[in-house]
Coordinates of C-alpha atoms in Angstrom, one line a residue:
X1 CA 110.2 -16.8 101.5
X2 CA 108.8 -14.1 103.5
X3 CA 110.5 -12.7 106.7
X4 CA 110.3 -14.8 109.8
X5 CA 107.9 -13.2 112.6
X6 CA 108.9 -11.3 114.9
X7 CA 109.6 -12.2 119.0
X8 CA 106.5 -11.8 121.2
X9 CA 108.6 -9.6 123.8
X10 CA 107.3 -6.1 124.0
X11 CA 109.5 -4.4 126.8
X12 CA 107.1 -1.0 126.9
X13 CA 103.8 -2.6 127.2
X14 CA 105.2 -5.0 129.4
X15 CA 106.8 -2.2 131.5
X16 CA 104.4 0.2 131.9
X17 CA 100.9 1.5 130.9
X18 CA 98.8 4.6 131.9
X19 CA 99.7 7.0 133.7
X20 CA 102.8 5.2 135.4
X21 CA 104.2 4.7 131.5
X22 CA 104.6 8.4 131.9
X23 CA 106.2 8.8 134.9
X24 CA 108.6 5.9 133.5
X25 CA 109.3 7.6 129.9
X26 CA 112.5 9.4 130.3
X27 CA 113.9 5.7 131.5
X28 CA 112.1 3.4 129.1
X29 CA 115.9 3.4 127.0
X30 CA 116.9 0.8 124.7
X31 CA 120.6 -0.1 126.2
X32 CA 118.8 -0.7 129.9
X33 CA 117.0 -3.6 128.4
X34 CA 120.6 -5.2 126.9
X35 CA 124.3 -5.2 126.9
X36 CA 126.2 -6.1 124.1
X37 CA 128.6 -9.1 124.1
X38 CA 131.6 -7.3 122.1
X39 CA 132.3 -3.7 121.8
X40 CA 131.2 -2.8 118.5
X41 CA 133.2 -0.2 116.2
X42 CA 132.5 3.5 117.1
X43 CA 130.0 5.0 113.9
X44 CA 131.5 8.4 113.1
X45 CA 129.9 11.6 114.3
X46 CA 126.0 12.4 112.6
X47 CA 126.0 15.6 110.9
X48 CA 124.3 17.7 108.3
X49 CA 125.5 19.6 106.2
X50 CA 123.7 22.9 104.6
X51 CA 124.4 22.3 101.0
X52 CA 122.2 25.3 99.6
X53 CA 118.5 26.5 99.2
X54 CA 116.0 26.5 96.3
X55 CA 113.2 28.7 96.1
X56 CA 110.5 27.0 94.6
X57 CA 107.6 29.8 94.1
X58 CA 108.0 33.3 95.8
X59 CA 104.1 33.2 96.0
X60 CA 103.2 30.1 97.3
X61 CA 99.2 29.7 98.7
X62 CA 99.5 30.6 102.3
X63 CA 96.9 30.4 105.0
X64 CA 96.4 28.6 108.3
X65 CA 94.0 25.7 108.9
X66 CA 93.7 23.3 111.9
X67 CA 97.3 25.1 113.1
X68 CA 98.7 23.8 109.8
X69 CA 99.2 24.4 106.1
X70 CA 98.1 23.2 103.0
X71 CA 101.3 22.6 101.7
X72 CA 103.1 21.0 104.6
X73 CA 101.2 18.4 106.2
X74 CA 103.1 15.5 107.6
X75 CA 100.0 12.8 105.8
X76 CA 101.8 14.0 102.3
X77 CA 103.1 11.0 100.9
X78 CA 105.0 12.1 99.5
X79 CA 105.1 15.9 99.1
X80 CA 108.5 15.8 97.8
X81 CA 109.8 12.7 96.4
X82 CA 113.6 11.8 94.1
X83 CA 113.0 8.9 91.4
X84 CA 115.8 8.1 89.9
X85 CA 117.5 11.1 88.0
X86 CA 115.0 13.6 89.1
X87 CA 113.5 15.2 92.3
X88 CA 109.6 16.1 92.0
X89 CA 107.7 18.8 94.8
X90 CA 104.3 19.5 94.5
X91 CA 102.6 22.4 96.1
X92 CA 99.8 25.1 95.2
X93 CA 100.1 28.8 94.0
X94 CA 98.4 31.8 95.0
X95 CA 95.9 31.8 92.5
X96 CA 94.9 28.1 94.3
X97 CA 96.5 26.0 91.6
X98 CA 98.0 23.0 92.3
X99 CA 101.6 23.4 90.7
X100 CA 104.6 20.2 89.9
X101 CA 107.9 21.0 89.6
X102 CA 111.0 18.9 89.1
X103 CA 114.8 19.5 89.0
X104 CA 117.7 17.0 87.8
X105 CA 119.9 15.9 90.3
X106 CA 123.2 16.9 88.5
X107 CA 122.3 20.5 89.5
X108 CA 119.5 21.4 86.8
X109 CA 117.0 24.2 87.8
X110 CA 113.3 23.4 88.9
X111 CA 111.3 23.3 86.9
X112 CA 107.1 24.0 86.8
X113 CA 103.9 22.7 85.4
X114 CA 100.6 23.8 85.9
X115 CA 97.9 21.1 86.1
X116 CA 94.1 22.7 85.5
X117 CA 93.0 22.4 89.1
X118 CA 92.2 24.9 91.4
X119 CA 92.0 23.9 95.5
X120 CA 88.4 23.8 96.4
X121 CA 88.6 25.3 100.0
X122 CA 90.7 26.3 102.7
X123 CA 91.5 23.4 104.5
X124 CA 94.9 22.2 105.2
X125 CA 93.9 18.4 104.6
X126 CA 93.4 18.9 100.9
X127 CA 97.3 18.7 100.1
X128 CA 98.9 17.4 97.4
X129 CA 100.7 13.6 97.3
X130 CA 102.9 12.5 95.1
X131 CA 103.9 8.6 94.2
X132 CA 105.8 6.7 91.1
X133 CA 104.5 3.4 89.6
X134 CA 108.7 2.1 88.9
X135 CA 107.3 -0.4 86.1
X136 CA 105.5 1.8 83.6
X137 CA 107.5 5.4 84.7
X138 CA 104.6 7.5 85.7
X139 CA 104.0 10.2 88.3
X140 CA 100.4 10.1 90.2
X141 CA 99.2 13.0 91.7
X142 CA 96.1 12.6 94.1
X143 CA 94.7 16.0 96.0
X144 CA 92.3 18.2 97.4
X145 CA 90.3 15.8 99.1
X146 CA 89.0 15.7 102.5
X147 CA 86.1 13.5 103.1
X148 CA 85.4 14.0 99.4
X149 CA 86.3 12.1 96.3
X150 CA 90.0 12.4 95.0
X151 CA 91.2 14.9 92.4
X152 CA 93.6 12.3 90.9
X153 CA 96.0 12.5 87.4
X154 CA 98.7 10.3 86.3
X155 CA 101.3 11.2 83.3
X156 CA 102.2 9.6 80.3
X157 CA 103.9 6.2 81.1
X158 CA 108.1 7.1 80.8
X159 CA 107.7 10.1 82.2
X160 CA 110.3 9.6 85.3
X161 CA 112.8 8.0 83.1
X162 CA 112.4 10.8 80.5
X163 CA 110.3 8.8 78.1
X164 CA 107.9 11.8 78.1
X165 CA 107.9 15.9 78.3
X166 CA 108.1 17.6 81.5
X167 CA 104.8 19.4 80.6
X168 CA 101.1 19.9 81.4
X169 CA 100.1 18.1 78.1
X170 CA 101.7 14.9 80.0
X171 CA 99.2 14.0 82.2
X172 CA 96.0 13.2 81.8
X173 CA 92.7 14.9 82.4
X174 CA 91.8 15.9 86.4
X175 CA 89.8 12.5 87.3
X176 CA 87.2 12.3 90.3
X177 CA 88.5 8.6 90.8
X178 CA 91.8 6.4 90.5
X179 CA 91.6 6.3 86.4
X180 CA 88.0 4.3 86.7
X181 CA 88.3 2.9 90.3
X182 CA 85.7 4.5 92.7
X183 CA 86.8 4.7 96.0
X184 CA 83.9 7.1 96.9
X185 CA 84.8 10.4 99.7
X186 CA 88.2 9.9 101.3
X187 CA 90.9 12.0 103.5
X188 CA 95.0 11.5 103.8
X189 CA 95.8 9.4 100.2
X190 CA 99.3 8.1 100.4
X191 CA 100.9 6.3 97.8
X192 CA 103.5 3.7 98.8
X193 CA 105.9 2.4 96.6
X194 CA 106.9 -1.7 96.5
X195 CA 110.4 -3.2 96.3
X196 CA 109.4 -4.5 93.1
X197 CA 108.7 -1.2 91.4
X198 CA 104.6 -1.2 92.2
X199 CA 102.5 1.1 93.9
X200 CA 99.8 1.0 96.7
X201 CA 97.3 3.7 97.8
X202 CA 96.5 4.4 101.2
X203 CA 93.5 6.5 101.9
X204 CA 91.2 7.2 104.9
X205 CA 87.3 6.5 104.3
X206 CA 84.8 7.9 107.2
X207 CA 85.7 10.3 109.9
X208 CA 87.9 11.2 112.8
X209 CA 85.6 9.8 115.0
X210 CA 84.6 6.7 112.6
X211 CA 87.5 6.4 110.0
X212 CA 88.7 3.3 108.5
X213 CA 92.0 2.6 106.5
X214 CA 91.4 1.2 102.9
X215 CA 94.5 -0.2 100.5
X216 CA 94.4 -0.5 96.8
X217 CA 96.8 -1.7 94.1
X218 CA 98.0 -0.8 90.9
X219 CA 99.4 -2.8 88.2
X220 CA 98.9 -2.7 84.5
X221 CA 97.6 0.5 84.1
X222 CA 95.1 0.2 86.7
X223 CA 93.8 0.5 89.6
X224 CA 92.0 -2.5 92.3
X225 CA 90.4 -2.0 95.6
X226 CA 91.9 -4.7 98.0
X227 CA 89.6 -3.1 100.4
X228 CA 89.6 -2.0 104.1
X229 CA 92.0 -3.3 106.9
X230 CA 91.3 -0.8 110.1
X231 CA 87.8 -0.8 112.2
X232 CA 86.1 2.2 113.9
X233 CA 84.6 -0.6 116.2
X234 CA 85.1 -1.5 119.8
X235 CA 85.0 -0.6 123.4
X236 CA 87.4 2.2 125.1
X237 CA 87.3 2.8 128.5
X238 CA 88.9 6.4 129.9
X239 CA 87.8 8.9 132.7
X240 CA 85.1 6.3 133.5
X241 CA 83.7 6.7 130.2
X242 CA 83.2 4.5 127.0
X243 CA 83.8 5.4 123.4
X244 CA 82.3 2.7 121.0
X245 CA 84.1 4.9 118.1
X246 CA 87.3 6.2 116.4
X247 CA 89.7 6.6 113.7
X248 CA 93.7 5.0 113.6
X249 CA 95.7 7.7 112.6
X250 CA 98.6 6.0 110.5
X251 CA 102.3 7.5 111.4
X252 CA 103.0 5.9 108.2
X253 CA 102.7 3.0 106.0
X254 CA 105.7 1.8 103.9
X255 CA 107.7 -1.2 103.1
X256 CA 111.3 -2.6 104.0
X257 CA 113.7 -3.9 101.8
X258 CA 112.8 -7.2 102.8
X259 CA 109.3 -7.0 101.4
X260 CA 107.2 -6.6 104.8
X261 CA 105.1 -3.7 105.2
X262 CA 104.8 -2.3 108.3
X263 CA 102.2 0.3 109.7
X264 CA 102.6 2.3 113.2
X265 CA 99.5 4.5 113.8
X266 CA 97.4 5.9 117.0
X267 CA 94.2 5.8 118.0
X268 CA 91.5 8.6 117.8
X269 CA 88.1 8.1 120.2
X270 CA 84.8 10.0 118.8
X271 CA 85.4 13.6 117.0
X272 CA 85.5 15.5 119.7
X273 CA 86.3 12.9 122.4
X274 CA 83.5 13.4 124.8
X275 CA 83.2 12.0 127.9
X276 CA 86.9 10.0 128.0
X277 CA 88.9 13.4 128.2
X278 CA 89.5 14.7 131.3
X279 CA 89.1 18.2 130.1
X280 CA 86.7 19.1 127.0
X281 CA 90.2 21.1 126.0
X282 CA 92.2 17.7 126.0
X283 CA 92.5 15.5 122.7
X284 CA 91.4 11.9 122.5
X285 CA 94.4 10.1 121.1
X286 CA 95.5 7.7 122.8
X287 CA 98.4 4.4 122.3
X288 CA 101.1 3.8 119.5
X289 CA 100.1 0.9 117.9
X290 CA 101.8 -1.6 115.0
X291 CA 101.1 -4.1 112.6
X292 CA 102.9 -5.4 109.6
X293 CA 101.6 -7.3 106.6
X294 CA 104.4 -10.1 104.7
X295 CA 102.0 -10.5 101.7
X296 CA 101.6 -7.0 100.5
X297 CA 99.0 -5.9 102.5
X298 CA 96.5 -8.5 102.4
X299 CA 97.2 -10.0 105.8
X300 CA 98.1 -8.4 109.2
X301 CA 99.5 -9.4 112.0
X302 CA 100.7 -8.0 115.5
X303 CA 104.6 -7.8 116.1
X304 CA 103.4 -11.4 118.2
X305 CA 103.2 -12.6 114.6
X306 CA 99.5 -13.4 115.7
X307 CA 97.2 -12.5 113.0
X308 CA 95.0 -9.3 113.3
X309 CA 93.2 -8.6 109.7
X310 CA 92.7 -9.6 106.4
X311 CA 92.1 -7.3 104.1
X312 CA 88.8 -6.8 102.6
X313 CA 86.9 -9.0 105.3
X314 CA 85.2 -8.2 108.8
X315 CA 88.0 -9.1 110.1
X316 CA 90.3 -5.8 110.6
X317 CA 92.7 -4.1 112.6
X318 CA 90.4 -2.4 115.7
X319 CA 91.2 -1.2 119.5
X320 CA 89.8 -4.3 120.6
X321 CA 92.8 -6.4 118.8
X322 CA 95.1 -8.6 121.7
X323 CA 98.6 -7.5 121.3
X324 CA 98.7 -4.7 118.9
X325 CA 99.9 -1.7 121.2
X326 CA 103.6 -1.3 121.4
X327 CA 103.6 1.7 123.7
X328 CA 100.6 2.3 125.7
X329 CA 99.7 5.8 126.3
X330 CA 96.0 6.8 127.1
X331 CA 94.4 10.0 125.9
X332 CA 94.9 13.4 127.9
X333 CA 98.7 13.6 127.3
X334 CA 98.2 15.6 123.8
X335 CA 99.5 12.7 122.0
X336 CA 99.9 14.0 118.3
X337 CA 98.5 11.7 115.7
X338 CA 100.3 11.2 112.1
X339 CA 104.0 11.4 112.9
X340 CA 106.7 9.2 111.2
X341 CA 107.9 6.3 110.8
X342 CA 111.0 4.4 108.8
X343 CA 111.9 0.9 108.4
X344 CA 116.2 0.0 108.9
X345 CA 118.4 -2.1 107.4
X346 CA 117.6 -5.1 109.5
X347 CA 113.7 -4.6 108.8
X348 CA 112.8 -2.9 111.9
X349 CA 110.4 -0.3 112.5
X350 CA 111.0 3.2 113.8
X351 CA 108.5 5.2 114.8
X352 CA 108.8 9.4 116.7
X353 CA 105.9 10.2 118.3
X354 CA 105.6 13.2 120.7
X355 CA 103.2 14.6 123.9
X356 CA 103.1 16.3 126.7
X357 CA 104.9 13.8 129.6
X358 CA 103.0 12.8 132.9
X359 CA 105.5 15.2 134.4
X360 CA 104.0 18.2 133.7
X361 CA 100.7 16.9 134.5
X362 CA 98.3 14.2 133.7
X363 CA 95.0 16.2 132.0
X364 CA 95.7 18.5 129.1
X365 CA 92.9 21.1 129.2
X366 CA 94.5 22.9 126.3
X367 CA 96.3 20.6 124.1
X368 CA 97.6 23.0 121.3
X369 CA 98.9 25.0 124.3
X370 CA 100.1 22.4 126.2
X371 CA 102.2 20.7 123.0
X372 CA 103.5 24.3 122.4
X373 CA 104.7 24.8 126.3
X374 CA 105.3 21.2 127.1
X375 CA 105.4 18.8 124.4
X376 CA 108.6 16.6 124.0
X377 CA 109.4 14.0 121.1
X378 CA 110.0 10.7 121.6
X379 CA 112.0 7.9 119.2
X380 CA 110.5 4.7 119.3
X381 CA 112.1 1.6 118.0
X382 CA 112.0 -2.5 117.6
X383 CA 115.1 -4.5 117.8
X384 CA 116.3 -8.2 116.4
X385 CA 114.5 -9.6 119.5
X386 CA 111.0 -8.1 118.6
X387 CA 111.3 -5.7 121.8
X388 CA 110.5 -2.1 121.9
X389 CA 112.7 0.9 123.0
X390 CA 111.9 4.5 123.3
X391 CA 113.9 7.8 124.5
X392 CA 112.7 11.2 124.7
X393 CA 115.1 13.8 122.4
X394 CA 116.6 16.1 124.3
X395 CA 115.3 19.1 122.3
X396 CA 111.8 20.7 123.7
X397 CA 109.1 20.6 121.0
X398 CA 108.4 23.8 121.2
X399 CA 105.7 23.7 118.7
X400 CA 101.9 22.3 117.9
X401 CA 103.4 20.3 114.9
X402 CA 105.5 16.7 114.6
X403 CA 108.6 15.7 113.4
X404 CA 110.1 13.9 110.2
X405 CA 112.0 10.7 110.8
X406 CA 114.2 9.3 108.4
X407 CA 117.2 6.9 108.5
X408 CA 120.8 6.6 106.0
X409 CA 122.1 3.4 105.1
X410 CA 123.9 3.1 108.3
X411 CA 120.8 3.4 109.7
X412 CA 121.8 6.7 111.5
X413 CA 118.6 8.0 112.6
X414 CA 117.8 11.8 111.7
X415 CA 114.7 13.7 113.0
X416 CA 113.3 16.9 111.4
X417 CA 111.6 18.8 113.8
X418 CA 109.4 21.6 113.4
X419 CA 111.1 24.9 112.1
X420 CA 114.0 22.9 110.8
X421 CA 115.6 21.6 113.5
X422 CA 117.5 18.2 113.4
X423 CA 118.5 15.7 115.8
X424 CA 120.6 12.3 115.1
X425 CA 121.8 9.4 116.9
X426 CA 123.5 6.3 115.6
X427 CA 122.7 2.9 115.7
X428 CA 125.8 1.7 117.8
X429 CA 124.2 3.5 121.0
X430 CA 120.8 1.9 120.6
X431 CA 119.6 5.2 119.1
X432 CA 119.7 6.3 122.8
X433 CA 122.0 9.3 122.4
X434 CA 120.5 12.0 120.7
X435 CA 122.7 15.2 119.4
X436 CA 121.1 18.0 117.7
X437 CA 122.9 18.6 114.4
X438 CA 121.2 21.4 113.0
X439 CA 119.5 24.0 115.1
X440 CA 117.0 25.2 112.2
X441 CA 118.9 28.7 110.9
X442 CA 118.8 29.5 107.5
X443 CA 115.2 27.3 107.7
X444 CA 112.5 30.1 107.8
X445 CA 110.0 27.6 108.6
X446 CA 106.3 27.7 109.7
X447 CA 106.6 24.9 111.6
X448 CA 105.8 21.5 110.0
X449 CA 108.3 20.8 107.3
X450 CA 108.1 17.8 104.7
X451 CA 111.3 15.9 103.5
X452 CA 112.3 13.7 100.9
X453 CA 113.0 10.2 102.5
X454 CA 113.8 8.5 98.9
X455 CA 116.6 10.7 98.3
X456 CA 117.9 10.5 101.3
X457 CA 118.6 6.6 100.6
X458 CA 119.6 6.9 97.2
X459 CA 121.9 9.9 98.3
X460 CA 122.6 10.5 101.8
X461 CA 121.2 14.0 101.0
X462 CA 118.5 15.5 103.0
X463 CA 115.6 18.2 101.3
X464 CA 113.4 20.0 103.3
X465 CA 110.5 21.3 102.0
X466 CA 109.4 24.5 103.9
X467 CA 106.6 27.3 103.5
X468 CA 107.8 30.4 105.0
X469 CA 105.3 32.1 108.0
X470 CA 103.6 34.6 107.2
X471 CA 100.3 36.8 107.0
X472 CA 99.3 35.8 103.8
X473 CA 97.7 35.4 101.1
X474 CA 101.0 33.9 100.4
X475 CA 104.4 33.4 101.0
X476 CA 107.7 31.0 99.6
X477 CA 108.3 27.7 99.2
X478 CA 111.5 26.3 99.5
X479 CA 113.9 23.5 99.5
X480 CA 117.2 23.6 101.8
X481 CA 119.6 20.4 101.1
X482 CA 122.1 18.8 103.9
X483 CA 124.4 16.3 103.1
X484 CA 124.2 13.5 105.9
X485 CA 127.3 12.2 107.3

């Protein structure tokens, strides 16, 4: 039977919206809302651990492209990834070819193969994404795309379970499509595992100003377009302006153990913003909003349990949809779009977001700036009730870039920040009391870093995958380890 909906109560859009959500954000905590009955039993101290760093390629491709790279973008899913006995990494080369490499767990060295694919242009959204299809053992690779067809390849069935050779003659020839599925020009694919060993692809269709989110399926060796799910449509009012246009921004997309797939995303107006910013130097996001899905994607609904899409129809996810904004936030405030998100034990979402607060001011008129001088990260979370909690860390941003979120199995919540940094806090305080457990040495970092949220369940081990700053034309890629405890 599928999971029971959630609660209607939303404590944060109930709270607060606009401007005066800002003022409030510091005191929006999730123990205000509720005390506990019985004391429950103190979780040990969160910590990590340096176990050791890898250097994956000395020479790694290196240059600097909407204040990102190439081969860090937080849209990589999954840029690293562990499947059973072995970790995978993806990444390109200086000479611009896209490069795989593996290691085995029990301590084996990494391991490279060379597919025959050069990146097209220098553009940090064409990075590389890795997923596994569990039932038939393969590795997909889907790249260099950004409002473009895919560069997709898959291996030879077995390969993750070493039914097939590590090498480039395992995987098929570079494909303009999903192995004869033509999903035409897209931007951000994401693969997303199912508890059942299957495999969804996520993918972007139109623009930043006019972008809708598309699903589609593969099972039996192939791949099926379930179809779109998000709409550009719909009215936005800021600054005494409309925008009739925009693009969700997904933090992420991925399933809990219970089967539910849950998606957290934001809202982009128009490609440049236009009239809603206060400031033509401001950026148009605006809102954390959430959905979830209980049959795989075909069906969403609002955390109200009321339904807001089916897949494939006119009917679809837009700004117009009652109910779908758990923390309301309009544009102005720098908001970052494409953070993270995990799902905990109980099925709950967690999402970090992170902007500039009301504090320092209510019109960013320089919003890379402003995120570097001012930004601060916020945790958001649901609880058993369906209401909404959210904290700001207690670390400055200090950076353009976001954060990686991911939780152990005692769902002790761990956020990556940019250069390395990480912060914790445990589930027994509400995730309201956030230490920093790492303060980013020995993590060279140009700011963004990926990490490998499957190995942290299967492991309690944290990689971070890094590219070094630099001046280019390249510079390493690394992995640094951290046991989680």
């Amino acid at each position: 039977m599928p999971p029971a909906p959630r609660s209607p109560l939303r404590a944060l859009a109930g709270l607060a919206s606009g401007a005066l959500a800002l003022t409030l954000a510091t005191t929006l905590t999730g123990p205000a809302t509720a005390a506990a009955d019985t004391a429950a039993p103190a979780a040990a101290t969160p910590s990590a651990t340096p176990l050791g760093s890898w250097t994956l390629d000395e020479n790694a491709l290196y240059f600097v492209s909407y204040d990102g790279l190439v081969n860090n973008g937080s849209y990589q899913q999954s840029g690293i990834l562990t499947h059973g006995r072995y970790q995978y990494a993806a990444w390109y080369t200086e000479d611009r070819h896209a490069l795989l490499a593996r290691r085995s767990l029990d301590g084996g060295a990494w391991r490279t193969v060379r597919l025959p694919h050069r990146l097209s242009v220098d553009d940090s959204h064409n990075s590389i994404s890795l997923g596994v299809s569990a039932a038939d053992g393969r590795l997909h690779v889907g790249m260099d795309t950004h409002n473009t067809p895919i560069h997709y390849t898959r291996s030879a069935p077995g390969l993750v379970t070493g039914g097939a050779d590590w090498s480039a003659d395992s995987f098929e020839p570079i494909q303009r499509d999903l192995a004869g599925l033509d999903t035409g020009s897209m931007t951000y694919p994401r693969f997303v595992p199912t508890p059942d060993g299957g495999l969804q692809f996520a993918y972007r269709t139109g623009g930043s100003g006019d972008g809708t989110q598309e699903l589609a399926e593969y099972a039996d060796g192939g791949w099926t377009h379930l179809g779109a799910w998000s709409s550009p449509d719909g009215s936005y009012e800021a600054n005494g302006a409309v925008s009739d246009s925009r693009n969700m921004y997904l933090h992420g997309i991925g399933y809990g153990d219970d089967g539910r797939l849950h998606a957290s995303f934001t809202w982009r107006e128009t490609a440049a913003g236009g009239d809603i910013l206060c400031h033509p130097g401001g950026l148009s996001n605006h809102d954390t909003g959430y959905v979830y899905s209980d049959d795989a994607g075909r069906t969403w609904r609002t955390d109200d349990a009321r339904l807001a899409a089916v897949t494939g129809t006119r009917m679809r996810v837009s700004v117009d949809t009652p109910g779908h904004v758990v923390d309301p936030l309009p544009p102005d405030y720098a908001l970052m779009n494409q953070e993270s998100q995990a799902i905990d034990s109980s099925g709950n979402p967690h999402v970090v977001i992170s902007y500039r607060p009301g504090r320092f001011g209510h019109c960013s008129t320089d919003f890379v700036d402003d995120r570097r001088r001012q930004g601060r990260t916020f945790h958001l979370h649901q609880d058993d009730a369906g209401t909404w909690h959210k904290v700001e860390l207690p670390e400055p941003l200090d950076a353009f870039g976001r954060s990686r979120l991911v939780l152990t199995e005692d769902d002790t919540a761990y956020v990556v920040m940019p250069f390395g940094r990480i912060l914790a806090a445990t589930a027994d305080t509400g995730w309201s009391e956030w230490t920093t457990v790492h303060d980013g040495a020995g993590v060279d970092a140009f700011g963004e870093v990926l990490v490998d949220e499957s190995r942290v369940a299967s492991e309690g081990i944290l990689s971070v995958f890094y590219q070094e700053a630099g001046s280019g034309p390249s510079t390493p890629i690394r992995v640094a380890d951290f046991r989680l405890g």
